[in-house]
Amino acid sequence: MTTVAVVADPPVDGFVLPELSGGPLEESEATALYTAMLTDVCRAVEASGAELLVNYRPADQVPDGVDPEAEIREPLEAALDAPADARYEVQVGSSLSARVGNTVTHLLEREGVKTAAAVEPTAGLLTRQLIDSAAMKLRSSGVVLGPASEGRVFYAGFAEPVDFEDAYATPTVETLTDRAMDADLGVDFLPSVPVVETPADLRTVVPILRARHQAERVVPPRTTTLLNEFGLRVTTDNELVRE
């Protein structure tokens, strides 16, 4: 069983999805979208054969007065089928590379899990099938990466630790591959899945979800419902507008 750590921020106005706040979305809408994607991602992990670990920021890395665990637990406990089975642990490290590295290394070396992965909560289109496919790939490859646009990754799975110092430096998919090769580990890849962090990301995801919804295919329910409520669509000129 792979332990999948969802590397989450507390969904607080102005703290999550800053590039979308005050642009295509209001701050409160960006927070709602982040929460919807986080819950869809965690539900996908829960439905897979993996163990769900929600990895949250320490209190000194979030806005004053915010309880990061409580802010994340509240929506997840209402959304998960078995909320008591989810693990919650604080992240350790001042950068994303350090936080992911500390979590993965701890799981592999201290807890003795066979494989561990870090997942972005903004990968709202992540599915149970992709998580299970990654677990299968990790049986024969030391590192499995899920590419996103602009060199980012939505999934990074490991059978052994690598050198995580600045491992998430842009382009992350290439940097992590280099670290895996330096450690003499084989690398495999998942199909690309978009993350939603910028207006360009929204222009990519909105048409996909609208098309899948229209074709009655599987969609992340909370993310899709919310974007439909916002009335977002992309024009023939590739502009994001609200109906």
XYZ file of C-alpha atoms in Angstrom:
243
model
C 0.000 0.000 0.000
C 1.276 3.455 -0.908
C 0.880 6.205 1.660
C -0.240 9.309 -0.226
C 0.420 12.634 1.487
C -1.814 15.459 0.272
C 0.325 18.548 0.890
C -2.389 20.970 1.967
C -2.688 24.594 2.988
C -5.552 25.752 5.225
C -8.321 27.118 2.979
C -8.222 30.724 4.164
C -9.105 33.795 2.099
C -6.025 35.423 0.603
C -3.745 32.527 1.534
C -4.698 29.910 -1.058
C -4.684 30.385 -4.861
C -3.355 33.968 -4.665
C -2.957 34.218 -8.461
C -6.689 33.638 -8.889
C -7.845 35.958 -6.103
C -8.922 39.360 -7.313
C -8.517 38.248 -10.948
C -10.914 35.756 -12.463
C -12.218 34.936 -8.962
C -12.911 36.806 -5.760
C -10.871 35.809 -2.700
C -13.774 33.887 -1.197
C -14.377 32.082 -4.495
C -10.711 31.106 -4.761
C -10.906 29.708 -1.244
C -14.054 27.772 -2.104
C -12.395 26.372 -5.235
C -9.302 25.299 -3.278
C -11.516 23.572 -0.713
C -13.467 21.789 -3.438
C -10.307 20.524 -5.137
C -8.777 19.468 -1.814
C -11.837 17.420 -0.923
C -12.065 15.853 -4.396
C -8.370 14.895 -4.255
C -8.676 13.415 -0.766
C -11.790 11.483 -1.752
C -9.909 10.054 -4.759
C -7.085 8.904 -2.483
C -9.588 7.458 -0.010
C -11.332 5.514 -2.779
C -8.044 4.061 -4.028
C -5.916 1.353 -2.468
C -3.676 3.968 -0.833
C -3.535 5.289 2.708
C -4.571 8.944 2.991
C -2.251 11.252 4.916
C -3.256 14.908 5.056
C -0.048 16.875 5.533
C -0.796 20.401 6.771
C 1.301 23.534 7.328
C 2.627 24.379 10.801
C 0.983 27.268 12.630
C 3.967 29.584 12.097
C 3.572 29.330 8.308
C -0.090 30.375 8.103
C -1.896 33.649 8.873
C -2.125 34.678 12.528
C -5.000 33.129 14.411
C -5.511 30.286 11.922
C -5.579 26.693 13.192
C -4.320 24.897 10.055
C -5.401 21.414 11.083
C -8.890 22.508 12.102
C -9.405 24.524 8.897
C -8.544 21.452 6.818
C -10.280 18.844 8.958
C -13.662 20.562 8.897
C -14.429 20.213 5.163
C -12.740 16.810 4.889
C -14.617 15.219 7.767
C -17.842 16.252 6.060
C -16.723 14.894 2.675
C -14.840 11.650 3.311
C -16.676 8.345 3.553
C -14.489 7.221 6.473
C -13.033 10.411 7.985
C -11.665 8.553 11.012
C -9.327 6.581 8.725
C -7.541 9.682 7.435
C -4.253 10.611 9.095
C -3.348 14.244 9.808
C 0.258 15.262 10.393
C 2.012 18.623 10.430
C 4.586 19.377 7.742
C 8.205 19.999 8.711
C 10.366 22.358 6.653
C 10.511 25.928 5.400
C 10.049 25.159 1.683
C 7.872 22.807 -0.354
C 10.941 20.728 -1.251
C 11.849 20.365 2.427
C 8.297 19.598 3.517
C 7.787 16.920 0.884
C 11.259 15.516 1.456
C 10.827 15.276 5.212
C 7.433 13.614 4.875
C 8.483 11.070 2.253
C 11.767 10.246 3.976
C 10.038 9.812 7.344
C 7.440 7.471 5.856
C 9.994 5.343 4.028
C 12.739 5.224 6.642
C 10.996 5.659 10.001
C 7.581 4.124 9.403
C 8.796 1.496 6.969
C 6.124 1.964 4.322
C 7.049 0.423 0.980
C 6.133 3.436 -1.133
C 5.158 7.029 -0.386
C 3.852 9.852 -2.547
C 3.139 13.564 -2.365
C 0.084 14.945 -4.147
C -0.930 18.521 -4.872
C -4.380 19.456 -3.530
C -4.930 21.598 -6.641
C -5.001 18.498 -8.884
C -8.779 18.402 -8.830
C -8.961 15.981 -11.784
C -6.918 13.317 -9.984
C -8.707 9.962 -9.996
C -8.613 6.770 -7.992
C -7.454 4.930 -11.106
C -4.394 7.172 -11.484
C -3.414 6.679 -7.848
C -3.694 2.908 -8.192
C -1.795 2.998 -11.494
C 1.032 4.911 -9.796
C 1.181 2.295 -7.039
C 1.590 -0.424 -9.671
C 4.363 1.529 -11.406
C 6.192 1.981 -8.102
C 6.617 -1.797 -7.911
C 9.143 -1.620 -10.751
C 10.339 2.013 -10.698
C 11.913 3.862 -7.805
C 10.185 7.140 -8.680
C 6.866 7.815 -10.416
C 5.930 11.347 -11.465
C 2.668 12.860 -12.626
C 3.450 15.830 -14.892
C 1.356 18.992 -14.992
C 1.712 22.033 -17.224
C 4.733 24.379 -17.069
C 7.009 21.688 -15.688
C 5.023 21.148 -12.491
C 3.978 17.810 -11.008
C 0.684 16.781 -9.443
C 2.057 13.487 -8.098
C 5.506 12.396 -6.962
C 5.874 8.832 -5.691
C 8.973 7.195 -4.239
C 10.099 3.694 -3.310
C 13.344 5.156 -1.941
C 14.314 8.675 -0.855
C 16.228 11.024 -3.136
C 18.116 14.241 -2.427
C 15.161 16.538 -1.780
C 17.084 19.796 -1.361
C 15.461 22.207 -3.874
C 13.929 19.130 -5.541
C 10.793 21.094 -6.443
C 12.768 23.776 -8.276
C 11.237 24.679 -11.639
C 10.834 22.701 -13.855
C 9.906 20.268 -11.102
C 9.304 17.235 -13.296
C 12.827 17.525 -14.709
C 14.461 18.333 -11.362
C 12.876 15.320 -9.654
C 13.876 13.103 -12.568
C 17.470 14.298 -12.244
C 17.438 13.526 -8.503
C 16.047 10.060 -9.172
C 18.733 9.340 -11.768
C 21.424 10.614 -9.389
C 20.164 8.029 -6.879
C 20.236 5.291 -9.551
C 16.457 4.957 -9.446
C 14.284 4.228 -12.453
C 11.606 6.775 -13.323
C 8.138 6.239 -14.747
C 5.378 8.712 -15.520
C 1.630 9.038 -15.231
C -0.540 10.748 -17.833
C -0.505 14.511 -17.403
C -3.194 16.020 -15.158
C -3.653 19.794 -14.830
C -3.351 21.596 -11.527
C -5.351 24.776 -10.961
C -3.241 27.599 -9.565
C -3.273 30.325 -12.248
C -5.720 31.881 -14.739
C -4.019 29.860 -17.497
C -4.746 26.695 -15.518
C -8.414 27.648 -15.306
C -8.518 28.152 -19.071
C -7.258 24.587 -19.413
C -9.486 22.912 -16.834
C -12.815 24.653 -17.390
C -13.346 23.360 -20.972
C -12.269 19.853 -19.936
C -14.768 19.703 -17.095
C -17.560 21.269 -19.151
C -16.963 18.750 -21.934
C -16.789 15.764 -19.588
C -19.912 16.903 -17.759
C -21.778 17.334 -21.044
C -20.670 13.868 -22.194
C -21.789 12.406 -18.832
C -18.305 11.173 -18.007
C -16.748 11.012 -14.543
C -15.833 14.425 -13.118
C -14.599 15.617 -9.715
C -18.002 16.450 -8.235
C -17.291 19.369 -5.927
C -14.860 21.117 -8.273
C -17.158 20.730 -11.264
C -20.248 21.887 -9.385
C -18.482 24.972 -8.076
C -17.039 26.014 -11.441
C -20.510 25.594 -12.970
C -21.938 27.812 -10.219
C -19.319 30.448 -11.043
C -20.506 30.359 -14.663
C -16.993 30.130 -16.056
C -16.348 29.274 -19.683
C -13.616 29.832 -22.256
C -14.415 31.732 -25.451
C -13.203 30.963 -28.966
C -10.532 33.624 -28.333
C -9.274 31.594 -25.348
C -10.588 34.148 -22.873
C -12.028 33.113 -19.534
C -15.424 34.742 -19.015
C -18.378 34.413 -16.673
C -21.842 33.784 -18.001
